[in-house]
Coordinates of C-alpha atoms (C1' of nucleotides) in Angstrom, one line a residue:
Chain A
M1 CA 73.2 8.8 17.0
S2 CA 72.4 10.9 14.0
F3 CA 69.7 9.6 11.7
I4 CA 69.7 9.6 7.9
Q5 CA 66.9 11.9 6.9
P6 CA 64.1 9.7 5.6
R7 CA 63.0 11.2 2.3
T8 CA 62.2 10.4 -1.3
M9 CA 63.9 11.9 -4.3
P10 CA 62.1 14.9 -5.6
G11 CA 59.6 14.3 -8.4
V12 CA 58.1 11.1 -7.2
M13 CA 54.6 10.6 -6.0
E14 CA 54.4 8.6 -2.8
L15 CA 51.0 8.3 -1.3
L16 CA 49.4 7.5 2.1
P17 CA 47.3 4.3 2.1
L18 CA 43.9 6.0 1.7
E19 CA 45.3 8.1 -1.1
Q20 CA 46.7 5.0 -2.7
V21 CA 43.3 3.4 -2.5
A22 CA 41.8 6.3 -4.4
F23 CA 44.6 6.2 -6.9
Q24 CA 44.2 2.5 -7.4
R25 CA 40.5 3.0 -7.9
M26 CA 41.3 5.5 -10.7
L27 CA 43.6 3.0 -12.4
D28 CA 41.0 0.3 -12.0
T29 CA 38.5 2.5 -13.8
I30 CA 40.9 3.2 -16.6
R31 CA 41.8 -0.5 -16.9
R32 CA 38.1 -1.5 -16.9
N33 CA 37.2 0.9 -19.7
Y34 CA 40.2 0.0 -21.8
E35 CA 39.3 -3.6 -21.5
R36 CA 35.7 -2.9 -22.4
F37 CA 36.9 -1.6 -25.7
G38 CA 38.8 -4.8 -26.4
F39 CA 42.3 -3.6 -25.6
L40 CA 44.6 -6.3 -24.3
P41 CA 47.2 -5.8 -21.5
V42 CA 50.9 -5.5 -22.2
E43 CA 53.7 -4.9 -19.8
T44 CA 57.3 -4.2 -20.8
P45 CA 60.4 -4.0 -18.6
V46 CA 61.3 -0.7 -17.0
M47 CA 64.7 -1.0 -18.6
E48 CA 65.4 -1.2 -22.3
F49 CA 68.7 -1.3 -24.2
T50 CA 69.9 2.2 -24.6
K51 CA 70.3 1.6 -28.3
V52 CA 66.6 0.7 -28.6
L53 CA 65.3 3.6 -26.5
L54 CA 67.4 6.3 -28.1
T55 CA 66.7 5.7 -31.7
K56 CA 65.2 9.0 -32.6
S57 CA 67.7 10.6 -30.2
G58 CA 68.5 14.2 -29.8
G59 CA 66.5 17.0 -28.3
E60 CA 64.6 17.1 -25.1
T61 CA 63.9 13.5 -24.5
E62 CA 67.5 12.3 -24.7
R63 CA 68.5 14.9 -22.2
Q64 CA 65.9 13.4 -19.7
V65 CA 66.7 9.7 -20.0
Y66 CA 67.9 7.9 -17.0
L67 CA 70.8 5.7 -17.9
V68 CA 71.2 2.5 -15.8
H69 CA 74.2 0.5 -14.8
H70 CA 74.9 -1.9 -11.9
S71 CA 77.8 -1.3 -9.6
G72 CA 80.1 -3.7 -11.3
S73 CA 79.4 -2.9 -14.9
L74 CA 80.4 0.6 -15.6
K75 CA 83.5 1.1 -17.7
Q76 CA 84.5 4.7 -17.5
D77 CA 83.5 6.9 -20.3
E78 CA 81.1 4.4 -21.8
K79 CA 77.4 5.0 -22.2
P80 CA 75.6 2.4 -20.1
E81 CA 73.9 -0.4 -22.0
L82 CA 70.6 0.1 -20.3
A83 CA 68.2 3.0 -19.8
L84 CA 64.8 3.5 -18.1
R85 CA 61.9 4.0 -20.5
F86 CA 60.7 7.6 -20.7
D87 CA 57.3 6.7 -22.3
L88 CA 55.4 3.7 -23.3
T89 CA 55.3 4.3 -27.0
V90 CA 58.9 3.5 -27.8
P91 CA 58.7 0.2 -25.9
L92 CA 55.5 -0.5 -27.7
A93 CA 57.2 0.0 -31.0
R94 CA 60.0 -2.4 -30.0
Y95 CA 57.4 -4.8 -28.7
V96 CA 55.4 -4.9 -31.8
A97 CA 58.4 -5.1 -34.1
E98 CA 59.9 -8.0 -31.9
H99 CA 56.6 -10.0 -31.7
E100 CA 55.2 -9.0 -35.1
R101 CA 54.6 -12.5 -36.3
K102 CA 52.8 -13.5 -33.1
L103 CA 50.4 -10.6 -32.9
N104 CA 47.0 -10.1 -34.4
F105 CA 46.5 -6.9 -36.4
P106 CA 45.1 -4.5 -35.9
F107 CA 46.9 -4.9 -32.6
R108 CA 45.1 -3.3 -29.7
R109 CA 47.0 -3.0 -26.4
Y110 CA 46.7 -1.1 -23.2
Q111 CA 49.6 -0.5 -20.9
I112 CA 49.5 1.0 -17.5
Q113 CA 53.0 1.4 -16.1
R114 CA 55.5 3.9 -14.8
V115 CA 57.9 5.8 -16.9
Y116 CA 60.9 7.9 -16.0
R117 CA 62.2 11.3 -17.0
G118 CA 65.0 13.4 -15.5
E119 CA 62.7 16.4 -15.2
R120 CA 63.5 19.5 -13.3
A121 CA 61.4 19.4 -10.2
Q122 CA 58.2 21.3 -10.6
R123 CA 54.8 21.1 -9.2
G124 CA 52.7 18.3 -10.7
R125 CA 55.7 17.3 -12.8
F126 CA 57.2 13.9 -12.0
R127 CA 60.4 12.0 -12.6
E128 CA 58.5 8.8 -12.1
F129 CA 54.9 8.7 -13.2
Y130 CA 52.2 6.4 -14.5
Q131 CA 51.1 6.5 -18.1
C132 CA 48.0 4.7 -19.2
D133 CA 48.2 4.2 -22.9
I134 CA 46.1 2.6 -25.5
D135 CA 47.1 2.1 -29.1
V136 CA 45.7 0.4 -32.1
I137 CA 48.4 -0.6 -34.5
G138 CA 47.6 -1.6 -38.1
K139 CA 49.7 -3.5 -40.6
D140 CA 50.3 -1.3 -43.7
K141 CA 47.1 0.5 -43.1
L142 CA 44.6 1.3 -40.3
D143 CA 41.0 2.1 -40.9
L144 CA 39.8 5.6 -40.0
Y145 CA 37.2 4.0 -37.8
Y146 CA 39.9 3.7 -35.1
D147 CA 40.4 7.4 -35.1
A148 CA 36.8 7.7 -34.1
E149 CA 36.9 4.9 -31.6
I150 CA 39.6 6.7 -29.5
P151 CA 37.4 9.6 -28.5
A152 CA 34.7 7.1 -27.7
V153 CA 37.0 5.4 -25.2
I154 CA 37.9 8.8 -23.7
Y155 CA 34.2 9.7 -23.4
N156 CA 33.2 6.5 -21.6
L157 CA 36.2 6.5 -19.4
F158 CA 36.0 10.1 -18.2
R159 CA 32.3 9.8 -17.7
E160 CA 33.0 7.0 -15.3
L161 CA 35.9 8.8 -13.6
N162 CA 33.3 11.4 -12.8
F163 CA 35.5 14.5 -12.7
G164 CA 32.6 16.6 -14.1
K165 CA 32.0 17.8 -17.6
F166 CA 34.9 17.5 -20.0
T167 CA 35.6 18.2 -23.6
I168 CA 37.6 16.2 -26.1
H169 CA 39.3 18.7 -28.4
M170 CA 40.2 17.4 -31.8
N171 CA 42.2 18.6 -34.7
H172 CA 43.9 17.2 -37.8
R173 CA 47.6 17.6 -38.6
K174 CA 47.0 17.2 -42.3
L175 CA 44.4 19.9 -42.2
L176 CA 46.9 22.2 -40.4
A177 CA 49.7 21.3 -42.8
G178 CA 47.5 22.0 -45.7
F179 CA 46.4 25.3 -44.4
F180 CA 50.0 26.3 -43.7
A181 CA 51.0 25.3 -47.2
Y182 CA 48.1 27.5 -48.4
L183 CA 49.6 30.3 -46.3
G184 CA 53.0 29.7 -47.9
I185 CA 54.6 28.2 -44.8
E186 CA 55.8 25.0 -46.2
E187 CA 58.5 23.9 -43.9
A188 CA 57.3 21.5 -41.2
E189 CA 59.8 22.9 -38.7
Q190 CA 58.5 26.4 -39.3
Q191 CA 54.9 25.2 -39.0
M192 CA 55.8 23.6 -35.6
L193 CA 57.2 26.9 -34.3
V194 CA 54.2 28.8 -35.4
L195 CA 51.9 26.3 -33.9
R196 CA 53.8 26.4 -30.6
E197 CA 53.4 30.1 -30.6
V198 CA 49.7 29.8 -31.4
D199 CA 49.3 27.3 -28.6
K200 CA 50.2 30.2 -26.2
I201 CA 47.1 32.2 -27.0
D202 CA 45.4 31.2 -23.8
K203 CA 48.5 32.1 -21.7
R204 CA 49.8 35.2 -23.4
G205 CA 46.8 36.6 -25.1
R206 CA 45.8 36.9 -28.7
E207 CA 47.4 40.3 -29.3
K208 CA 50.8 39.3 -27.9
V209 CA 50.9 36.2 -30.0
M210 CA 50.0 38.1 -33.2
E211 CA 52.8 40.6 -32.4
T212 CA 55.3 37.8 -32.0
L213 CA 54.3 36.3 -35.3
L214 CA 54.7 39.6 -37.1
A215 CA 58.1 40.1 -35.6
E216 CA 61.4 38.3 -36.1
P217 CA 62.1 35.5 -36.6
F218 CA 58.6 34.7 -37.9
S219 CA 58.2 37.8 -39.9
L220 CA 54.8 36.8 -41.3
S221 CA 52.8 39.4 -43.2
S222 CA 49.8 40.9 -41.4
A223 CA 47.5 39.4 -44.0
T224 CA 48.9 36.0 -43.3
V225 CA 48.5 36.4 -39.5
E226 CA 45.0 37.7 -40.1
K227 CA 44.1 34.6 -42.1
L228 CA 45.8 32.3 -39.6
M229 CA 43.9 33.7 -36.7
Q230 CA 40.6 33.6 -38.6
F231 CA 41.3 30.0 -39.4
L232 CA 42.2 29.0 -35.8
E233 CA 39.1 30.7 -34.5
T234 CA 36.7 29.0 -36.9
G235 CA 35.4 26.8 -34.2
N236 CA 34.6 29.7 -31.8
G237 CA 30.9 29.9 -31.2
R238 CA 30.1 27.3 -33.8
S239 CA 28.9 23.7 -33.5
N240 CA 31.2 21.1 -34.9
S241 CA 29.1 20.6 -38.0
E242 CA 29.0 24.4 -38.5
T243 CA 32.8 24.5 -38.1
L244 CA 33.3 21.8 -40.7
A245 CA 31.0 23.6 -43.1
A246 CA 32.9 26.9 -42.5
L247 CA 36.1 25.1 -43.3
R248 CA 34.7 23.9 -46.6
E249 CA 34.0 27.5 -47.5
W250 CA 37.7 28.3 -47.5
D251 CA 37.8 26.5 -50.8
I252 CA 41.5 25.5 -50.5
Q253 CA 42.6 22.9 -53.0
E254 CA 45.7 21.7 -51.2
P255 CA 45.5 17.9 -51.1
R256 CA 46.5 17.6 -47.4
W257 CA 43.8 20.1 -46.5
L258 CA 41.1 18.2 -48.4
E259 CA 42.2 14.9 -47.0
G260 CA 42.2 16.2 -43.4
L261 CA 38.9 17.8 -43.8
S262 CA 37.3 14.7 -45.2
E263 CA 38.7 12.6 -42.5
L264 CA 37.4 15.0 -39.8
E265 CA 34.0 14.8 -41.4
Q266 CA 34.0 11.0 -41.3
V267 CA 35.3 10.9 -37.7
F268 CA 32.6 13.2 -36.5
H269 CA 30.0 11.2 -38.4
Q270 CA 31.1 8.0 -36.8
L271 CA 31.4 9.5 -33.3
A272 CA 27.7 10.4 -33.5
R273 CA 26.9 6.7 -34.4
L274 CA 29.1 5.6 -31.5
D275 CA 26.8 7.6 -29.2
V276 CA 29.3 10.1 -28.1
P277 CA 27.3 13.4 -27.5
D278 CA 28.5 16.2 -29.7
D279 CA 28.8 18.6 -26.7
Y280 CA 31.7 16.5 -25.4
L281 CA 33.5 16.9 -28.6
R282 CA 35.1 20.0 -30.1
L283 CA 36.8 20.6 -33.3
N284 CA 39.5 22.9 -32.1
L285 CA 41.9 24.1 -34.8
A286 CA 44.2 25.7 -32.4
I287 CA 45.4 22.5 -30.6
A288 CA 48.6 21.1 -31.9
R289 CA 49.9 18.6 -29.3
G290 CA 53.6 18.9 -29.3
L291 CA 54.7 15.4 -30.2
D292 CA 55.9 15.7 -33.8
Y293 CA 55.2 12.2 -34.8
Y294 CA 51.5 12.7 -35.0
T295 CA 50.4 12.8 -38.6
G296 CA 46.6 12.8 -38.5
M297 CA 44.0 13.2 -35.9
V298 CA 45.1 14.7 -32.6
Y299 CA 43.2 14.7 -29.3
E300 CA 43.4 16.6 -26.1
T301 CA 40.9 16.3 -23.2
L302 CA 40.2 19.1 -20.9
L303 CA 38.1 19.1 -17.7
D304 CA 35.6 22.0 -18.2
D305 CA 35.6 23.0 -14.6
H306 CA 39.4 22.8 -14.3
L307 CA 40.9 24.1 -17.5
K308 CA 44.1 25.0 -15.6
L309 CA 45.0 21.4 -15.4
G310 CA 45.6 21.4 -19.1
S311 CA 45.1 18.3 -21.1
V312 CA 44.5 15.2 -19.0
C313 CA 44.5 12.8 -21.9
S314 CA 46.0 13.3 -25.2
G315 CA 47.2 11.5 -28.3
G316 CA 46.7 11.0 -32.0
R317 CA 47.4 9.2 -35.2
Y318 CA 50.8 8.4 -36.4
E319 CA 52.0 7.1 -39.8
N320 CA 54.6 4.5 -38.8
L321 CA 55.2 3.3 -35.3
A322 CA 58.3 1.2 -35.6
G323 CA 60.3 2.5 -38.5
H324 CA 63.5 2.1 -36.6
Y325 CA 63.0 -1.6 -35.8
T326 CA 61.2 -3.2 -38.8
K327 CA 60.6 -2.8 -42.5
S328 CA 56.9 -3.3 -41.9
K329 CA 54.8 -0.2 -42.1
L330 CA 52.8 0.1 -38.9
P331 CA 50.4 3.0 -38.7
G332 CA 48.6 3.5 -35.4
V333 CA 46.4 5.7 -33.3
G334 CA 46.5 6.0 -29.5
I335 CA 46.2 8.1 -26.4
S336 CA 48.0 8.5 -23.1
I337 CA 46.7 9.5 -19.7
G338 CA 49.3 10.8 -17.3
A339 CA 47.7 9.2 -14.3
S340 CA 50.1 10.5 -11.6
R341 CA 49.9 14.1 -12.7
L342 CA 46.1 13.8 -13.1
F343 CA 45.6 12.3 -9.7
F344 CA 48.0 14.8 -8.1
Q345 CA 46.2 17.7 -9.6
L346 CA 42.8 16.4 -8.7
M347 CA 43.9 15.8 -5.1
D348 CA 45.3 19.3 -5.1
A349 CA 41.9 20.6 -6.3
G350 CA 40.2 18.7 -3.5
L351 CA 38.4 16.4 -6.0
V352 CA 39.6 13.1 -4.7
N353 CA 37.5 11.4 -2.1
L354 CA 40.0 10.1 0.5
G355 CA 37.4 9.0 3.0
Q356 CA 36.9 5.5 1.9
N357 CA 38.9 2.6 3.2
I358 CA 38.8 -0.7 1.5
V359 CA 38.3 -2.2 5.0
K360 CA 34.6 -2.1 5.5
V361 CA 34.1 -3.4 9.0
L362 CA 36.0 -3.0 12.2
V363 CA 35.0 -5.6 14.8
T364 CA 35.2 -3.8 18.1
Q365 CA 36.0 -5.5 21.4
M366 CA 33.5 -4.3 23.9
D367 CA 33.9 -7.1 26.4
D368 CA 37.1 -9.0 26.8
S369 CA 35.3 -12.2 27.9
L370 CA 33.8 -12.4 24.4
A371 CA 37.1 -12.5 22.6
D372 CA 36.5 -15.8 21.1
D373 CA 33.2 -14.6 19.6
Y374 CA 35.0 -11.6 18.0
L375 CA 37.4 -14.0 16.4
Q376 CA 34.6 -16.1 15.0
I377 CA 32.7 -13.1 13.8
T378 CA 35.8 -11.7 12.1
A379 CA 36.4 -15.0 10.3
A380 CA 32.7 -15.3 9.3
L381 CA 32.7 -11.8 7.8
R382 CA 35.9 -12.4 5.9
A383 CA 34.5 -15.7 4.6
G384 CA 31.5 -13.8 3.5
G385 CA 33.7 -11.6 1.3
I386 CA 33.7 -8.5 3.6
N387 CA 37.0 -6.8 4.2
T388 CA 37.2 -6.9 7.9
L389 CA 39.6 -5.9 10.7
L390 CA 39.6 -7.0 14.3
H391 CA 40.5 -4.4 16.9
V392 CA 42.5 -6.8 19.1
E393 CA 44.0 -4.0 21.0
G394 CA 40.7 -3.4 22.7
G395 CA 40.9 -0.4 25.0
K396 CA 38.3 2.2 25.6
F397 CA 35.3 1.7 23.4
Q398 CA 35.2 5.4 22.4
K399 CA 38.7 5.1 21.1
Q400 CA 37.8 2.0 19.1
L401 CA 35.1 3.9 17.3
K402 CA 37.4 6.8 16.8
A403 CA 40.0 4.6 15.3
A404 CA 37.5 3.2 12.8
D405 CA 36.3 6.6 11.9
R406 CA 39.7 8.0 11.4
A407 CA 40.7 5.0 9.3
G408 CA 37.7 5.6 7.0
I409 CA 36.2 2.3 8.0
R410 CA 32.5 2.7 7.5
F411 CA 31.0 0.1 9.8
A412 CA 31.8 -0.8 13.4
L413 CA 30.5 -4.2 14.6
I414 CA 29.5 -4.1 18.2
M415 CA 28.7 -7.0 20.4
G416 CA 28.5 -6.7 24.2
G417 CA 26.7 -8.8 26.8
S418 CA 23.2 -7.9 25.7
E419 CA 23.8 -8.7 22.1
K420 CA 25.4 -11.9 23.0
E421 CA 22.4 -12.9 25.1
Q422 CA 20.0 -12.2 22.2
G423 CA 22.3 -13.8 19.6
V424 CA 22.6 -10.6 17.6
V425 CA 25.3 -8.1 16.6
T426 CA 24.9 -4.4 16.3
V427 CA 26.4 -2.7 13.2
K428 CA 27.0 1.0 13.4
D429 CA 27.2 2.9 10.2
L430 CA 29.7 5.6 11.1
S431 CA 29.1 7.6 7.9
K432 CA 25.4 8.0 8.8
G433 CA 25.4 7.5 12.5
E434 CA 22.7 4.8 12.2
Q435 CA 22.7 1.4 14.0
H436 CA 21.3 -1.9 12.8
Q437 CA 20.9 -5.2 14.5
F438 CA 21.3 -8.5 12.7
A439 CA 21.1 -12.1 13.9
R440 CA 24.5 -13.6 14.1
D441 CA 23.8 -16.0 11.2
A442 CA 22.4 -13.3 9.1
M443 CA 25.0 -10.6 9.6
V444 CA 27.0 -11.2 6.4
E445 CA 23.9 -10.6 4.3
G446 CA 22.9 -7.7 6.5
I447 CA 26.2 -6.0 6.2
N448 CA 26.4 -6.7 2.5
G449 CA 23.0 -5.1 2.1
L450 CA 24.2 -2.0 3.9
I451 CA 27.4 -1.8 1.8
N452 CA 25.5 -2.1 -1.5
G453 CA 22.4 -0.3 -0.4
Chain B
rG1 C1' 69.7 24.7 -20.1
rA2 C1' 68.1 30.3 -18.4
rG3 C1' 66.1 33.4 -14.5
rG4 C1' 63.6 34.3 -9.7
rG5 C1' 61.9 32.8 -4.5
rU6 C1' 62.1 30.3 0.2
rG7 C1' 64.4 27.4 4.4
rU8 C1' 61.7 28.3 12.3
rA9 C1' 57.3 22.1 15.7
rG10 C1' 54.7 16.4 11.9
rC11 C1' 51.8 20.4 8.7
rU12 C1' 50.7 25.9 7.6
rC13 C1' 53.2 30.0 9.2
rA14 C1' 54.3 34.3 13.0
rG15 C1' 58.5 36.5 15.5
rU16 C1' 62.9 39.1 18.1
rG17 C1' 70.7 41.0 18.1
rG18 C1' 70.0 38.4 24.5
rU19 C1' 69.2 30.5 22.5
rA20 C1' 61.4 31.0 20.4
rG21 C1' 55.5 31.2 19.6
rA22 C1' 50.2 30.4 17.2
rG23 C1' 46.7 27.4 14.6
rC24 C1' 46.1 22.5 12.9
rU25 C1' 47.9 17.4 13.8
rC26 C1' 49.3 13.9 17.5
rC27 C1' 48.8 11.8 22.8
rG28 C1' 45.8 12.0 27.4
rG29 C1' 41.3 13.6 30.0
rA30 C1' 35.9 15.6 30.5
rU31 C1' 31.1 9.3 35.8
rU32 C1' 33.4 2.9 33.5
rG33 C1' 28.5 0.2 26.1
rU34 C1' 29.0 4.7 21.1
rG35 C1' 33.2 8.4 16.7
rG36 C1' 33.0 13.4 14.0
rC37 C1' 31.7 19.0 17.5
rU38 C1' 33.3 21.5 22.1
rC39 C1' 36.4 22.2 26.5
rC40 C1' 41.0 21.2 29.4
rG41 C1' 45.9 19.4 29.6
rG42 C1' 50.4 17.4 27.4
rU43 C1' 54.3 15.7 23.7
rG44 C1' 57.1 18.1 20.2
rG45 C1' 62.1 22.7 17.5
rU46 C1' 70.8 22.2 18.2
rC47 C1' 65.2 28.4 14.1
rG48 C1' 68.6 23.9 6.8
rA49 C1' 74.3 23.2 7.3
rG50 C1' 79.3 25.5 7.8
rG51 C1' 82.0 29.9 8.7
rG52 C1' 82.3 35.3 9.9
rU53 C1' 80.9 40.1 12.7
rU54 C1' 79.5 40.7 18.0
rC55 C1' 80.0 40.3 25.0
rA56 C1' 75.8 37.7 22.7
rA57 C1' 73.2 35.4 16.2
rU58 C1' 67.2 32.1 14.6
rC59 C1' 67.7 37.4 13.2
rC60 C1' 73.4 40.9 10.2
rC61 C1' 77.4 39.2 6.4
rC62 C1' 79.7 35.2 3.3
rU63 C1' 79.6 30.1 1.6
rU64 C1' 77.0 25.8 0.9
rC65 C1' 73.0 22.4 0.6
rA66 C1' 67.9 21.6 0.1
rC67 C1' 63.3 22.8 -1.6
rU68 C1' 60.3 25.7 -4.8
rC69 C1' 58.4 28.8 -9.0
rU70 C1' 58.6 30.7 -14.1
rC71 C1' 60.6 30.0 -19.1
rC72 C1' 61.8 25.6 -22.1
rC73 C1' 59.5 20.9 -22.8
rC74 C1' 55.9 17.7 -21.7
rA75 C1' 51.9 13.5 -19.0

RNA sequence: GAGGGUGUAGCUCAGUGGUAGAGCUCCGGAUUGUGGCUCCGGUGGUCGAGGGUUCAAUCCCCUUCACUCUCCCCA
């Protein structure tokens, strides 16, 4: 008998139970913070009509879309009617356009679901992964306040996620566009290419990037490159307010520049009022976040002690969410956390605590003649809201403790003949090696005290 | 889409032209009511698959599959 090799397709993240517990915790924290800021949950189907998904078509995304058909449906040479979503923004656009009349604007939604991309397998890169998005969508216009609120969400969320110090890097697309126009680089396409090059400074080094920009196909003048670098490095060694002041000194009259600069000033002003400490924020003129549809503020969040992970949360402002589906103009601002990649990388870096089981107590079986008591104790603990497991298999007591320890169960409840006589139970805290005794009728309170204390 | 790398035990990897080892894991034990440490013992591999050279291939050659990395792009 030959077996089929049990394996998953590459590019999916399948976890062991305790890892899953840790991952779930992370998602819970994200959800809790999103809700605290008044975002409402939305879920959309994994599949959408291909027509709906591939509106903007072309380029990288289309190449990565999984098309779907069921076994009876496929007519040869016909593009399947359905496809798997590759992000949550396009489904959101469809959702908002479809339910426009029933939604309250500004519409705030959060969405934590999996998306699918036909990626080449690579470390930390998935074909199926979680995105945790929030967006605020306005009708016709959307107050700049929301652009400030976004970093406030990030700040509160990542504080609670507790991955150490982090920095929210911010930039403004209009400021960039204005500056490029000032440099004489008018075409958006060309700006994108230059920005992409600039984005590689960390990887390739400043000199290399400058060389590239001077050479074909960019062929920028050395004066232009000089100015560009000077601009991009404005924030280096400066506080955010100093950077803003330094930008003012350029004295550029390009309208987009002025608008971007003024918006940045307002956003930083409001962020201070929202109690987001300035050292968690950084006006970084060099970040440009790929996605072309951003038109205003852009955000990237980096963990200070793990810069290699890259941005763990990014997003920005866009002019019109659902132009393909409705006449209404729907500007928005939002962010996305790639939870699967983030979790995977944190696990890789040893930053995920995998020791904690959601099961808190293992009721051990010291004495077979007390089996009925163990059943009652187990039921009582569960009734008291404590996640409890009964080690019905019994066996050597040592092995029972070992089983609890290995499973990451913190407490072992022990009751042998002597406890039975005294009407008490012994609770061993395996994480500390301490033992406590509680009266049978006070054990729930006692254990809860240990869990919370 | 372009270019590299690697396939030997559950995991991480050694190794030799004469059909294989280590560490970790796992299982059992070290006086029968106390885990993690230590010690002892044990399970476990058609050496990715197919073909070729050879008396003989895990090792050499060819093919293939799988995995993986970089670029691209992104979460």
